[in-house]
PDB file of C-alpha atoms and ligand atoms in Angstrom:
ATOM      1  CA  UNK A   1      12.793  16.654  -5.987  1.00  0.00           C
ATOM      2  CA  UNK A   2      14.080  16.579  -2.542  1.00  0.00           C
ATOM      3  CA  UNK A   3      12.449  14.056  -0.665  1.00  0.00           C
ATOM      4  CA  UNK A   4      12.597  11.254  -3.665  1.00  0.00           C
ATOM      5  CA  UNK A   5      14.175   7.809  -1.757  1.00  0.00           C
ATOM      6  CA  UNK A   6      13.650   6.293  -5.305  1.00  0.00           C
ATOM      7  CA  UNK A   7      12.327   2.614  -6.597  1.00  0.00           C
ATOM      8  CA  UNK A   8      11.393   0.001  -3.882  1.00  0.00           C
ATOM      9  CA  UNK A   9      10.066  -3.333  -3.570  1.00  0.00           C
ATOM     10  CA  UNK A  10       8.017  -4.929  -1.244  1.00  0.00           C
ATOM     11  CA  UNK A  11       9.981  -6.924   0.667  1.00  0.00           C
ATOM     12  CA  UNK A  12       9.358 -11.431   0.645  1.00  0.00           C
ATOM     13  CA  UNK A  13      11.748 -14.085   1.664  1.00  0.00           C
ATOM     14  CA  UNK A  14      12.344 -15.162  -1.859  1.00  0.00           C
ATOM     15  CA  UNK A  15      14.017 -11.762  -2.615  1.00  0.00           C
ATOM     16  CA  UNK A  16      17.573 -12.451  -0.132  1.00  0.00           C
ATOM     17  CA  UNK A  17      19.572 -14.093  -3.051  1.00  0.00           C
ATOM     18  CA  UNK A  18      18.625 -10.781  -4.974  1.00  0.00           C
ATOM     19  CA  UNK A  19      18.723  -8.364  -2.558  1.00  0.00           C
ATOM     20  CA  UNK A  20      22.568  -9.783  -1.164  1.00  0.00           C
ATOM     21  CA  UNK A  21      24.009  -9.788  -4.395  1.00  0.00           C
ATOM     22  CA  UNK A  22      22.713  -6.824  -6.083  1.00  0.00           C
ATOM     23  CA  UNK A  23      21.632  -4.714  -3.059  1.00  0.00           C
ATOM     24  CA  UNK A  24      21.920  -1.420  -5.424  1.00  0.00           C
ATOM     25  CA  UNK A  25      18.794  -2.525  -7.487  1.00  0.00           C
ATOM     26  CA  UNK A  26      16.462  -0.901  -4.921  1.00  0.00           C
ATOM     27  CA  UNK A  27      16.873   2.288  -2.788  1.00  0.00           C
ATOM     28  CA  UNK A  28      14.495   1.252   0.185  1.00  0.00           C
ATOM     29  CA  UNK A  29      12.234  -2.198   1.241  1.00  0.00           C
ATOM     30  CA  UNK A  30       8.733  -2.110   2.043  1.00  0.00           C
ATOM     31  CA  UNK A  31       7.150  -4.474   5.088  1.00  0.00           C
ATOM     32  CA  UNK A  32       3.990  -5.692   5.892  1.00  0.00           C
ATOM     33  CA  UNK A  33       4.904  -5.687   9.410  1.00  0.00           C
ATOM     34  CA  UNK A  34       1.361  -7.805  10.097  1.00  0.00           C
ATOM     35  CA  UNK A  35       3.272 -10.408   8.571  1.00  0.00           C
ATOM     36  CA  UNK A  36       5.745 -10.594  11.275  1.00  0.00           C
ATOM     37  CA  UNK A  37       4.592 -10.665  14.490  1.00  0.00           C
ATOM     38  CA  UNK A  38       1.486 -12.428  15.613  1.00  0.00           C
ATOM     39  CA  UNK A  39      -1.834 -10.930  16.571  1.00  0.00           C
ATOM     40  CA  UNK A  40      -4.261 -12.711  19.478  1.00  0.00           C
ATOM     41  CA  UNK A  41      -7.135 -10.427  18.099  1.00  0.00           C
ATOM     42  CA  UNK A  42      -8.869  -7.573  19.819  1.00  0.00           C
ATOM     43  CA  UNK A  43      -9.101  -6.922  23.161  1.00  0.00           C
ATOM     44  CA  UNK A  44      -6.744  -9.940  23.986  1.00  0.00           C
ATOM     45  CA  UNK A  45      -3.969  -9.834  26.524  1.00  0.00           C
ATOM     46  CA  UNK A  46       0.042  -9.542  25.143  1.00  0.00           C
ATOM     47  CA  UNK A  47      -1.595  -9.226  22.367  1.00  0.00           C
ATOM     48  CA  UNK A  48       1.019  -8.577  19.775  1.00  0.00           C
ATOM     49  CA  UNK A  49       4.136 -11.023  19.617  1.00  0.00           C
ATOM     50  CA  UNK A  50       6.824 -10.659  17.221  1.00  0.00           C
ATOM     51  CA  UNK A  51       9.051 -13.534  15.957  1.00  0.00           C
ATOM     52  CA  UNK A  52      12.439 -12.729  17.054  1.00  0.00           C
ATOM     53  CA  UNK A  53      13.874 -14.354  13.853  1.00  0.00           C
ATOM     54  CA  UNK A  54      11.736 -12.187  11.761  1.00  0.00           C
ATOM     55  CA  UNK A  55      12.762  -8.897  14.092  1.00  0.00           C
ATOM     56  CA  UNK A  56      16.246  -9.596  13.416  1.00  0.00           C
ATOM     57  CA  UNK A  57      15.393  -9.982  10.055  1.00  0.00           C
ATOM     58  CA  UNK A  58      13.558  -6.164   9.854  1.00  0.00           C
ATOM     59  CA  UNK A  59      16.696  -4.937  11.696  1.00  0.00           C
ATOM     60  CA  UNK A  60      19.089  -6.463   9.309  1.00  0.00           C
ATOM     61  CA  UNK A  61      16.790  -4.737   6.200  1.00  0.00           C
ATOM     62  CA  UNK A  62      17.323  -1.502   8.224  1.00  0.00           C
ATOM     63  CA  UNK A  63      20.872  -1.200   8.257  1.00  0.00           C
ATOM     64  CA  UNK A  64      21.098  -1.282   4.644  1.00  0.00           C
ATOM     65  CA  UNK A  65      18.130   0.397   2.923  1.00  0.00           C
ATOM     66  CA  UNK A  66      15.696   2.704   4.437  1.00  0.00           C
ATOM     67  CA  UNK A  67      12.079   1.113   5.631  1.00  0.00           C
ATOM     68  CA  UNK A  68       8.708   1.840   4.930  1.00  0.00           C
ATOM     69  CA  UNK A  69       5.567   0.355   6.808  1.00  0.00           C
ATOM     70  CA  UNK A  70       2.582  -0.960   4.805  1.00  0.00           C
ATOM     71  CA  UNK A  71       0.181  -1.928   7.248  1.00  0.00           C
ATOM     72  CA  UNK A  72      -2.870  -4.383   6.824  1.00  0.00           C
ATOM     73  CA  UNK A  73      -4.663  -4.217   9.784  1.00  0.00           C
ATOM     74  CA  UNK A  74      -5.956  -1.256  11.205  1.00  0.00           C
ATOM     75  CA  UNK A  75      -8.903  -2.121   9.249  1.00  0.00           C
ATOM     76  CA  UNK A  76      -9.663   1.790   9.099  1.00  0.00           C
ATOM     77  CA  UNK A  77     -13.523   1.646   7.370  1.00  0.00           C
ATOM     78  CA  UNK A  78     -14.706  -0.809  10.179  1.00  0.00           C
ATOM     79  CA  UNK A  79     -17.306   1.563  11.816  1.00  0.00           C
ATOM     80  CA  UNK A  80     -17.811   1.318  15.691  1.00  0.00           C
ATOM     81  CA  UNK A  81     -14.402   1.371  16.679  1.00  0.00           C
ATOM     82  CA  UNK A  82     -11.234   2.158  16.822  1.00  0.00           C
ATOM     83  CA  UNK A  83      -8.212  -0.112  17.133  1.00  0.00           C
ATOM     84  CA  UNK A  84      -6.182   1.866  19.709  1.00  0.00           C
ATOM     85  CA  UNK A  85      -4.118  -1.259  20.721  1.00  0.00           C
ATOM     86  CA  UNK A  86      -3.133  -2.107  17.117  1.00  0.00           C
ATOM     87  CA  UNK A  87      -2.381   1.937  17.157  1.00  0.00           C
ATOM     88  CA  UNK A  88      -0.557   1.904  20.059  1.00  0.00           C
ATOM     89  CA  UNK A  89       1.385  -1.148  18.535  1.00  0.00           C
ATOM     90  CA  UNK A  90       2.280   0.583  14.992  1.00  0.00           C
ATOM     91  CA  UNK A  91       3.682   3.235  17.352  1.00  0.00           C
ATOM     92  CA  UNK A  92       6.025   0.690  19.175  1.00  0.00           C
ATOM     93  CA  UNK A  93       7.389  -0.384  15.369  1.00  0.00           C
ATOM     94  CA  UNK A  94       7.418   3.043  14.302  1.00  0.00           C
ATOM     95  CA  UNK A  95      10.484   3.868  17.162  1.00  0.00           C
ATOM     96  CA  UNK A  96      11.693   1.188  16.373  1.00  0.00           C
ATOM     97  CA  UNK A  97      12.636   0.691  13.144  1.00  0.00           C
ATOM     98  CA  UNK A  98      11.928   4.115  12.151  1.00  0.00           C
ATOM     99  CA  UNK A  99      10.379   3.671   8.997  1.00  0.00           C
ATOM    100  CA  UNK A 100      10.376   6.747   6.965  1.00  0.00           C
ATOM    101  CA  UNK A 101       6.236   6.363   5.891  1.00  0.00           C
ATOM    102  CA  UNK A 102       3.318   4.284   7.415  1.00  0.00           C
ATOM    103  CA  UNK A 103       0.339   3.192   4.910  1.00  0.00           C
ATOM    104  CA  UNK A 104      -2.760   0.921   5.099  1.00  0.00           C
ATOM    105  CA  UNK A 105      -5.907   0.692   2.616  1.00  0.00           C
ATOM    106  CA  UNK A 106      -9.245   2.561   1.995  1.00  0.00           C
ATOM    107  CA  UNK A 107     -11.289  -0.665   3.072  1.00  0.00           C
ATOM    108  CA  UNK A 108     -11.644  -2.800   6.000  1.00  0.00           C
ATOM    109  CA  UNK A 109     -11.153  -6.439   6.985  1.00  0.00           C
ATOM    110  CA  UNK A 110     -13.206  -6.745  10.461  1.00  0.00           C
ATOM    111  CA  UNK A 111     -16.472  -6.759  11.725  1.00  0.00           C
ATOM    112  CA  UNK A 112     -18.071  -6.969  14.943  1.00  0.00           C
ATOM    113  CA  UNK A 113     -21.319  -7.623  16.531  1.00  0.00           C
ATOM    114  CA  UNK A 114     -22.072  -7.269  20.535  1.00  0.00           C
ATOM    115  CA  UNK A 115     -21.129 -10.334  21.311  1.00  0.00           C
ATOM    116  CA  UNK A 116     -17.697 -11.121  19.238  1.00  0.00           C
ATOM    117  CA  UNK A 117     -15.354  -8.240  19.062  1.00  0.00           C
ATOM    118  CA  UNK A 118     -13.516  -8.920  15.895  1.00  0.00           C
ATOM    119  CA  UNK A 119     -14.381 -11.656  12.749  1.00  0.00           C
ATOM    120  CA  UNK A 120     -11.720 -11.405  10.113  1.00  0.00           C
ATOM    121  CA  UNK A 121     -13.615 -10.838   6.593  1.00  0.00           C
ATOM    122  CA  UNK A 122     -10.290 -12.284   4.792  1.00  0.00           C
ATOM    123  CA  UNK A 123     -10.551  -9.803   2.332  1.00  0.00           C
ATOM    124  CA  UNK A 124      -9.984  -6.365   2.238  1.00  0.00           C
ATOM    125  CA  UNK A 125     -13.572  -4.743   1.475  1.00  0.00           C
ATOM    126  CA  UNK A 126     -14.605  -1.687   0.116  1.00  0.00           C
ATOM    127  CA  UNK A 127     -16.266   1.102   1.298  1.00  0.00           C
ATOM    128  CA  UNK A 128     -19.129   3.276   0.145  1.00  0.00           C
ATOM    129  CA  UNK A 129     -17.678   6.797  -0.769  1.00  0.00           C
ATOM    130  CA  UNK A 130     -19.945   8.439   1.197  1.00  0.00           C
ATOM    131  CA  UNK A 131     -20.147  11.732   4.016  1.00  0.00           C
ATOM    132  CA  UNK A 132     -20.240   9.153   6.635  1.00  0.00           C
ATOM    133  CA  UNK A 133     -17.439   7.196   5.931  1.00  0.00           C
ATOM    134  CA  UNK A 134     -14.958  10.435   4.621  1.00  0.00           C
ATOM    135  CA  UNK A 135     -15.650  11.632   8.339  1.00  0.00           C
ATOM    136  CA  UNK A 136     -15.569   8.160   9.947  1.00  0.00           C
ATOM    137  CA  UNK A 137     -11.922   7.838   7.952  1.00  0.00           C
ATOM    138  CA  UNK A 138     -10.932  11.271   8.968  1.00  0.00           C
ATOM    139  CA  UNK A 139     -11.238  11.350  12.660  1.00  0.00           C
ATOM    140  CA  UNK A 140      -9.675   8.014  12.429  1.00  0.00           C
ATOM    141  CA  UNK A 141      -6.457   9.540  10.496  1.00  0.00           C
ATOM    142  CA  UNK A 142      -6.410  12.483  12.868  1.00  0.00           C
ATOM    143  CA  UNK A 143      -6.041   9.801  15.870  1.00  0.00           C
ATOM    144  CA  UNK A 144      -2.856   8.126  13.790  1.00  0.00           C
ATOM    145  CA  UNK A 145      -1.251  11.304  12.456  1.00  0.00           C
ATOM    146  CA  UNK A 146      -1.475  12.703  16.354  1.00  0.00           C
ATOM    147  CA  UNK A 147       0.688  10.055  17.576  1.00  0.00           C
ATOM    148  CA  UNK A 148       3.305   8.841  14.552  1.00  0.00           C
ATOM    149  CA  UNK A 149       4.758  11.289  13.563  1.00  0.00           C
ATOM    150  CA  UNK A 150       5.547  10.327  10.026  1.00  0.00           C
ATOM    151  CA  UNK A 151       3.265  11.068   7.062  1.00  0.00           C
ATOM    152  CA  UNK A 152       0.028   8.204   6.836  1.00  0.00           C
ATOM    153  CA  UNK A 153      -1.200   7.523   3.472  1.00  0.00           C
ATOM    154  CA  UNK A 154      -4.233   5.226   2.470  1.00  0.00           C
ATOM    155  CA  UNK A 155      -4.047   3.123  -0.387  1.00  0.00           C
ATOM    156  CA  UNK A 156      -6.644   3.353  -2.988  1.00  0.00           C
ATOM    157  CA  UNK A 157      -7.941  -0.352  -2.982  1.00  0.00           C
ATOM    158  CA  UNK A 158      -9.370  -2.918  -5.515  1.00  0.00           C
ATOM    159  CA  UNK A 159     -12.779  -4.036  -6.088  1.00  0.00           C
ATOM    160  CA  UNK A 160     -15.291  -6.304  -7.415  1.00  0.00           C
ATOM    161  CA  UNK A 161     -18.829  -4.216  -5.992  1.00  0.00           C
ATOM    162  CA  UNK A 162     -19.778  -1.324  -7.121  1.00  0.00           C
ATOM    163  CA  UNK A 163     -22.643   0.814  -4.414  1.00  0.00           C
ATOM    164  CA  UNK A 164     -25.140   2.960  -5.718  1.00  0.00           C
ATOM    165  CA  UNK A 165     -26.279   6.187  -4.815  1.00  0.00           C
ATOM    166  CA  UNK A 166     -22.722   7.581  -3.541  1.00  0.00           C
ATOM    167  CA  UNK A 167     -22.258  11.164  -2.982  1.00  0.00           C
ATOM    168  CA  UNK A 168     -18.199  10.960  -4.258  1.00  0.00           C
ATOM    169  CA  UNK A 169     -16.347   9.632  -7.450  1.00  0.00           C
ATOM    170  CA  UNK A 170     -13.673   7.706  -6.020  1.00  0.00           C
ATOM    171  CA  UNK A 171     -11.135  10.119  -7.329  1.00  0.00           C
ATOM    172  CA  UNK A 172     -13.017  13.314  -5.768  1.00  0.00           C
ATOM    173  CA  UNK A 173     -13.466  10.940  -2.410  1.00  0.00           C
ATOM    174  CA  UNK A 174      -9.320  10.294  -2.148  1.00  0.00           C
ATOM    175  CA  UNK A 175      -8.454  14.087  -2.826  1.00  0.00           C
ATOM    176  CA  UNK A 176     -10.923  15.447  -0.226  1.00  0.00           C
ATOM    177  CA  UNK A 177      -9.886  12.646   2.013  1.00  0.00           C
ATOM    178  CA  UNK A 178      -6.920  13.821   2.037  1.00  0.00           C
ATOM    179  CA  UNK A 179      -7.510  17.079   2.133  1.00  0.00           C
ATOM    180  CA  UNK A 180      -9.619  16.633   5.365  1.00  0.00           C
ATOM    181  CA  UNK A 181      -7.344  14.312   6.848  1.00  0.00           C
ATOM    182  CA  UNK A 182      -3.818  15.656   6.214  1.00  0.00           C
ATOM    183  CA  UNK A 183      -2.984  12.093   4.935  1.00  0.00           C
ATOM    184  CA  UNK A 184      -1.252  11.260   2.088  1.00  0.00           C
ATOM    185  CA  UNK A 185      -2.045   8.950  -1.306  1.00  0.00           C
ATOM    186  CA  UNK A 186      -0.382   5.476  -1.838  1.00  0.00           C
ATOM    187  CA  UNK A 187      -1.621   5.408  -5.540  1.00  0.00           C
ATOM    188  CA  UNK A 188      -2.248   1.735  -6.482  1.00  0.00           C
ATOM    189  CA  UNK A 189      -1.639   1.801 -10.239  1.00  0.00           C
ATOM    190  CA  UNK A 190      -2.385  -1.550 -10.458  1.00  0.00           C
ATOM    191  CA  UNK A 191      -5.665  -1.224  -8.194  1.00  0.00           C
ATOM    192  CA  UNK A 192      -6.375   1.459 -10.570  1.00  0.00           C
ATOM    193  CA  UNK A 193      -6.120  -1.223 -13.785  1.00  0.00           C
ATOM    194  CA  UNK A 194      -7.904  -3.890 -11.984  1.00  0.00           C
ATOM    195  CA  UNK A 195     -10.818  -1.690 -11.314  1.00  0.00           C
ATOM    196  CA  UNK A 196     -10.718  -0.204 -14.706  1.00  0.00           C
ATOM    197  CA  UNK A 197     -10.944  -3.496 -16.420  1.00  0.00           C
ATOM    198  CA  UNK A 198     -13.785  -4.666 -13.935  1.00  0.00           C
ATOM    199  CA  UNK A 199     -15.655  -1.988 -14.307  1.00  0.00           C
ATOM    200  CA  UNK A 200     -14.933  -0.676 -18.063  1.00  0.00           C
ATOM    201  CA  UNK A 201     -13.879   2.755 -16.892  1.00  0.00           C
ATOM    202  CA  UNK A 202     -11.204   5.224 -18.524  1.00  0.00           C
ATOM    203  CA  UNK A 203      -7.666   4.571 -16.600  1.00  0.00           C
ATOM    204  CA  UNK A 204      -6.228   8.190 -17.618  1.00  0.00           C
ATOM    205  CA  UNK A 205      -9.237  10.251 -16.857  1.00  0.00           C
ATOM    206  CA  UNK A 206      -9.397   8.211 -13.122  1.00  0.00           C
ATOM    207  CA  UNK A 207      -6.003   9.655 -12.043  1.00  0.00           C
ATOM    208  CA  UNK A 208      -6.963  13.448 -13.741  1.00  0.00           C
ATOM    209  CA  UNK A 209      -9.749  12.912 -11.029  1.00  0.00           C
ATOM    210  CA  UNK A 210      -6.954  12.800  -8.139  1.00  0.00           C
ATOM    211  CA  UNK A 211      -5.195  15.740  -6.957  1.00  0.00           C
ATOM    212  CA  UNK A 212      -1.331  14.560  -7.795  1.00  0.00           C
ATOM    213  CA  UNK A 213      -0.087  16.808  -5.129  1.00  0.00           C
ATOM    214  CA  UNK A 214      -1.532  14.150  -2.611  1.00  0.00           C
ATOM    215  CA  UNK A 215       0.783  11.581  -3.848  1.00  0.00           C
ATOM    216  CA  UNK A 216       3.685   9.760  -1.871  1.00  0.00           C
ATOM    217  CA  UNK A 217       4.201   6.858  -2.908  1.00  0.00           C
ATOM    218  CA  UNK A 218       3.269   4.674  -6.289  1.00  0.00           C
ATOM    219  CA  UNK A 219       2.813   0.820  -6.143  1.00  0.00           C
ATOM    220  CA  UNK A 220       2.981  -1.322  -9.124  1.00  0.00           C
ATOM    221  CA  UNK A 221       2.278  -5.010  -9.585  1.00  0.00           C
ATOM    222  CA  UNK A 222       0.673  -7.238 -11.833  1.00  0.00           C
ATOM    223  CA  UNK A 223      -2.317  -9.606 -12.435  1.00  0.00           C
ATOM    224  CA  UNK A 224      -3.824 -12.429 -13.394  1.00  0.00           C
ATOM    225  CA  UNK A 225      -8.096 -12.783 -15.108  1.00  0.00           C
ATOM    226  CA  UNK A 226      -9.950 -16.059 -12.963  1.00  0.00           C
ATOM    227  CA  UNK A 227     -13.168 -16.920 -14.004  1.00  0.00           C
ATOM    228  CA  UNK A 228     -15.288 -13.409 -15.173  1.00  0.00           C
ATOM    229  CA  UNK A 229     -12.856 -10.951 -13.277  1.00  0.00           C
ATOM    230  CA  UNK A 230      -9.458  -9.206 -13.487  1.00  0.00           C
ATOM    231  CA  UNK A 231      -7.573  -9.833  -9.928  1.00  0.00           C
ATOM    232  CA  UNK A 232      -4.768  -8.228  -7.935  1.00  0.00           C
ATOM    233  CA  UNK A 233      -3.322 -10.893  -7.339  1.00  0.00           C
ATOM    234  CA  UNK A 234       0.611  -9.438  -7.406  1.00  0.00           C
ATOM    235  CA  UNK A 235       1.737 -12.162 -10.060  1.00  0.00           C
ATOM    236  CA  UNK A 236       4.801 -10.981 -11.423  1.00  0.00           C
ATOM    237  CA  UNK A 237       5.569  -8.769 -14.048  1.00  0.00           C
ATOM    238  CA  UNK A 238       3.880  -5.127 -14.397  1.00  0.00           C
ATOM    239  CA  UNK A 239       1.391  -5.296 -17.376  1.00  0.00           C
ATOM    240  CA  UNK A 240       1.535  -2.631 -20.308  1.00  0.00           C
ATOM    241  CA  UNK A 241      -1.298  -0.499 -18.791  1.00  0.00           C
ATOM    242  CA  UNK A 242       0.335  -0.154 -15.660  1.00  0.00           C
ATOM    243  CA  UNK A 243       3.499   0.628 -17.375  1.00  0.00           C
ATOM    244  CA  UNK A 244       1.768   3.190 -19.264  1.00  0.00           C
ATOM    245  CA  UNK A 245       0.121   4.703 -16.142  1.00  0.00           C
ATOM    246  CA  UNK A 246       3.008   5.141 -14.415  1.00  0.00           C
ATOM    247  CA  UNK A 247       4.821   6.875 -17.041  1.00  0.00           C
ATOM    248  CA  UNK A 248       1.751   8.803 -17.008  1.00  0.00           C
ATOM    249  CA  UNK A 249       2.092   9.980 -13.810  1.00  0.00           C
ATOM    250  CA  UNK A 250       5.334  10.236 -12.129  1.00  0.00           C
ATOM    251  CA  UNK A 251       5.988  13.530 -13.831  1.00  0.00           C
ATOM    252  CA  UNK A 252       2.867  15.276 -12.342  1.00  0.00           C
ATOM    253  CA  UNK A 253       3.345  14.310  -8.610  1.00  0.00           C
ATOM    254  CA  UNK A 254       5.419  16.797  -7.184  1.00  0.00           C
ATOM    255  CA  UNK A 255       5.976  15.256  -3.913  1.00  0.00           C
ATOM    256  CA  UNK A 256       6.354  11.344  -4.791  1.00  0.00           C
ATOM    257  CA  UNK A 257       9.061   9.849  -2.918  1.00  0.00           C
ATOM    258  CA  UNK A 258       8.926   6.471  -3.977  1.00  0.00           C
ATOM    259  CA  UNK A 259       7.667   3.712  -6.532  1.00  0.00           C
ATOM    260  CA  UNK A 260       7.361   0.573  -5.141  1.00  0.00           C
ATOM    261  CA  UNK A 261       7.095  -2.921  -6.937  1.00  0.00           C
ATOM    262  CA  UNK A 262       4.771  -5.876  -5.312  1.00  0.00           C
ATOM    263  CA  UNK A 263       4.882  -9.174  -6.485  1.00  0.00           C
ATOM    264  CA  UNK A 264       3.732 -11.817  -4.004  1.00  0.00           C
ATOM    265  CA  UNK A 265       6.772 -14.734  -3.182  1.00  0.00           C
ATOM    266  CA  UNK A 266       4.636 -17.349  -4.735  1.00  0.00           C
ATOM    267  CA  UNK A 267       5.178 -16.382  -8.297  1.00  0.00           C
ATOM    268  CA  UNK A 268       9.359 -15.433  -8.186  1.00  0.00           C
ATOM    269  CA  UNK A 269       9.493 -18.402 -10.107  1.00  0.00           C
ATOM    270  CA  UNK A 270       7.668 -16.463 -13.079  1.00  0.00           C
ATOM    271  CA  UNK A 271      10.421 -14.038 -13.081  1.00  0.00           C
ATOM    272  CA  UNK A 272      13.066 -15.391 -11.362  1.00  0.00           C
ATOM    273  CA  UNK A 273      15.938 -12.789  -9.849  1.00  0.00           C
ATOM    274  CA  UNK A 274      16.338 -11.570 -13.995  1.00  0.00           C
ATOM    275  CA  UNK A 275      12.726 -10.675 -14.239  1.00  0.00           C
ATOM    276  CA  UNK A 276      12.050  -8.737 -10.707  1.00  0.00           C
ATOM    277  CA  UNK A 277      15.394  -6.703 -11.761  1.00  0.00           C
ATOM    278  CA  UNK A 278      14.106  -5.454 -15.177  1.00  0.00           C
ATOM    279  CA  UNK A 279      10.806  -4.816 -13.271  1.00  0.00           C
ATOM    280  CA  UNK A 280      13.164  -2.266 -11.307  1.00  0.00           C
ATOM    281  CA  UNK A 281      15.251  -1.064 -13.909  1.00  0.00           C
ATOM    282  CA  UNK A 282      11.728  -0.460 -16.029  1.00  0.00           C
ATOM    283  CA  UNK A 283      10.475   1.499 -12.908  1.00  0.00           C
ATOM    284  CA  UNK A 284      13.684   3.422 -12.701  1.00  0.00           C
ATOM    285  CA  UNK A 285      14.082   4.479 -16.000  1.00  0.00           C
ATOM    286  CA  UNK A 286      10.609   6.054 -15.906  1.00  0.00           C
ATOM    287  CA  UNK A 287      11.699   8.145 -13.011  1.00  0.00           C
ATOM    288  CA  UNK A 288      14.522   9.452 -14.041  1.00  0.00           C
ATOM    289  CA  UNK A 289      13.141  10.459 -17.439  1.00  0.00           C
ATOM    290  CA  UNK A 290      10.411  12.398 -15.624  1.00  0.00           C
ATOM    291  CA  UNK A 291      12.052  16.038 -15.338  1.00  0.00           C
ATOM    292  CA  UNK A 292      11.071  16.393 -11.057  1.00  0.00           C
ATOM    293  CA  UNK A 293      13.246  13.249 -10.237  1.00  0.00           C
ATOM    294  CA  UNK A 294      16.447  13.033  -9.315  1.00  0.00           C
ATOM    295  CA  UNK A 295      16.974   9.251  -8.563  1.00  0.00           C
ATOM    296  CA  UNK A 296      19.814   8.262  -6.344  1.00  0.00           C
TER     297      UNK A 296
HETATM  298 FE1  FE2 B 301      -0.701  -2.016  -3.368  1.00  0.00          FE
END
């Protein structure tokens, strides 16, 4: 496989010990560039600002491993607009720091009414797989993919509702999203086992429901059960499922270039540098078994 770039991680401050002394363990970084820069909401003047510590920071990441842009804030599913100025801002990061993919999730986290233009919903909500929202999401894509050009991909997200009455599957709803859209699939293994042990559904015959072919990238994390649910919560180590999923799947997506490991900074102490390295080397190993990779 070509295009492969091979097992990332996305990136937190906690990983600079790791990432200085072993850079070799992964073969590109992931940012949340929201994380960043900061944002004086919609419709507000200068509204984007990034750190300059942090900027040096990206631009240091840059020159040693290749970048990839996981966005959290186009907030694609809110219906009634459009966020051209956090667009027109993606496009500003995309020159430069060149990042070789851009991403954000199948949900949204604003709302609006006529008076306020944007509340935050602090949570990344899902949306009803529906007519409406597959063309809503597509003309939105088309807006993205006409001005960065670099593939998009949307994440398939977690979640704790279920709607009734939907015309799509959420399998048949990614592949003829993409489809429609031209975009690609950031497949959320873990999403996919948080869902699955939610909502008691099969995890193998979910990603037969995909078309493979969409997929670019593959993240894996892990989780933690609070109260009556199974969260993402990105607390450390991969669990068994997702480790069987993965194996599962990497040999069936033709044009994957890259499986990505998320763990979120306030649980390195659970693995310490050790553990997040044998979460790589795990990762690895199922790639290069798989007979379409050729890791670096
Ligand atoms: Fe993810």
């Amino acid at each position: 496989m070509n295009d492969f770039v091979g097992v990332g991680i996305l990136y937190n401050r906690s990983l600079d010990t790791l990432l200085d002394t072993v850079p070799d363990a992964v073969d590109y970084i992931e940012i949340i560039p929201d994380t960043w820069f900061s944002d004086k909401g919609v419709g507000a003047a200068g509204r984007f600002d990034m750190f300059p510590a942090y900027e040096k920071r990206i631009l240091e990441l840059g020159q040693r491993w290749p970048l990839v842009a996981h966005h959290v804030g186009f907030s694609l599913g809110t219906a009634g607009y459009f966020d051209e100025a956090y667009l027109d801002n993606v496009i500003r990061l995309q020159e430069q720091f060149g990042f070789l993919w851009n991403s954000d999730h199948l949900s949204y986290s604003k709302v609006h009414d006529e008076e306020v233009t944007e509340y935050s919903t602090c949570l990344a909500l899902p949306l009803t797989f529906d007519e409406e929202v597959m063309e809503m999401l597509t003309g939105k894509i088309g807006q993205i993919k006409e001005k960065v050009d670099t593939p998009f991909l949307m994440e398939n997200n977690v979640y704790f509702v279920k709607f009734n009455e939907e015309k799509y599957e959420e399998g048949a709803f990614l592949a003829e999203l993409c489809n429609r859209s031209g975009c690609g699939l950031l497949l959320d293994l873990h999403n996919v086992h948080a869902n699955a042990t939610n909502f008691n559904f099969d995890r193998k015959q979910f990603i037969d429901s995909l078309d493979l072919k969409d997929v670019v990238e593959i993240h894996i994390a892990g989780g933690n059960v609070i109260g009556e649910m199974y969260l993402d919560s990105h607390s450390g180590r991969c669990n068994d499922e997702v480790w069987e999923l993965l194996d599962y799947v990497v040999p069936n997506c033709p044009n994957l270039r890259g499986v990505t490991f998320e763990f979120h900074e306030s649980y390195f102490n659970t693995m310490g540098n050790e553990g997040i390295l044998e979460q790589l080397e795990h990762a690895r190993a199922i790639c290069l078994k798989s007979k379409n990779i050729v890791c670096p």
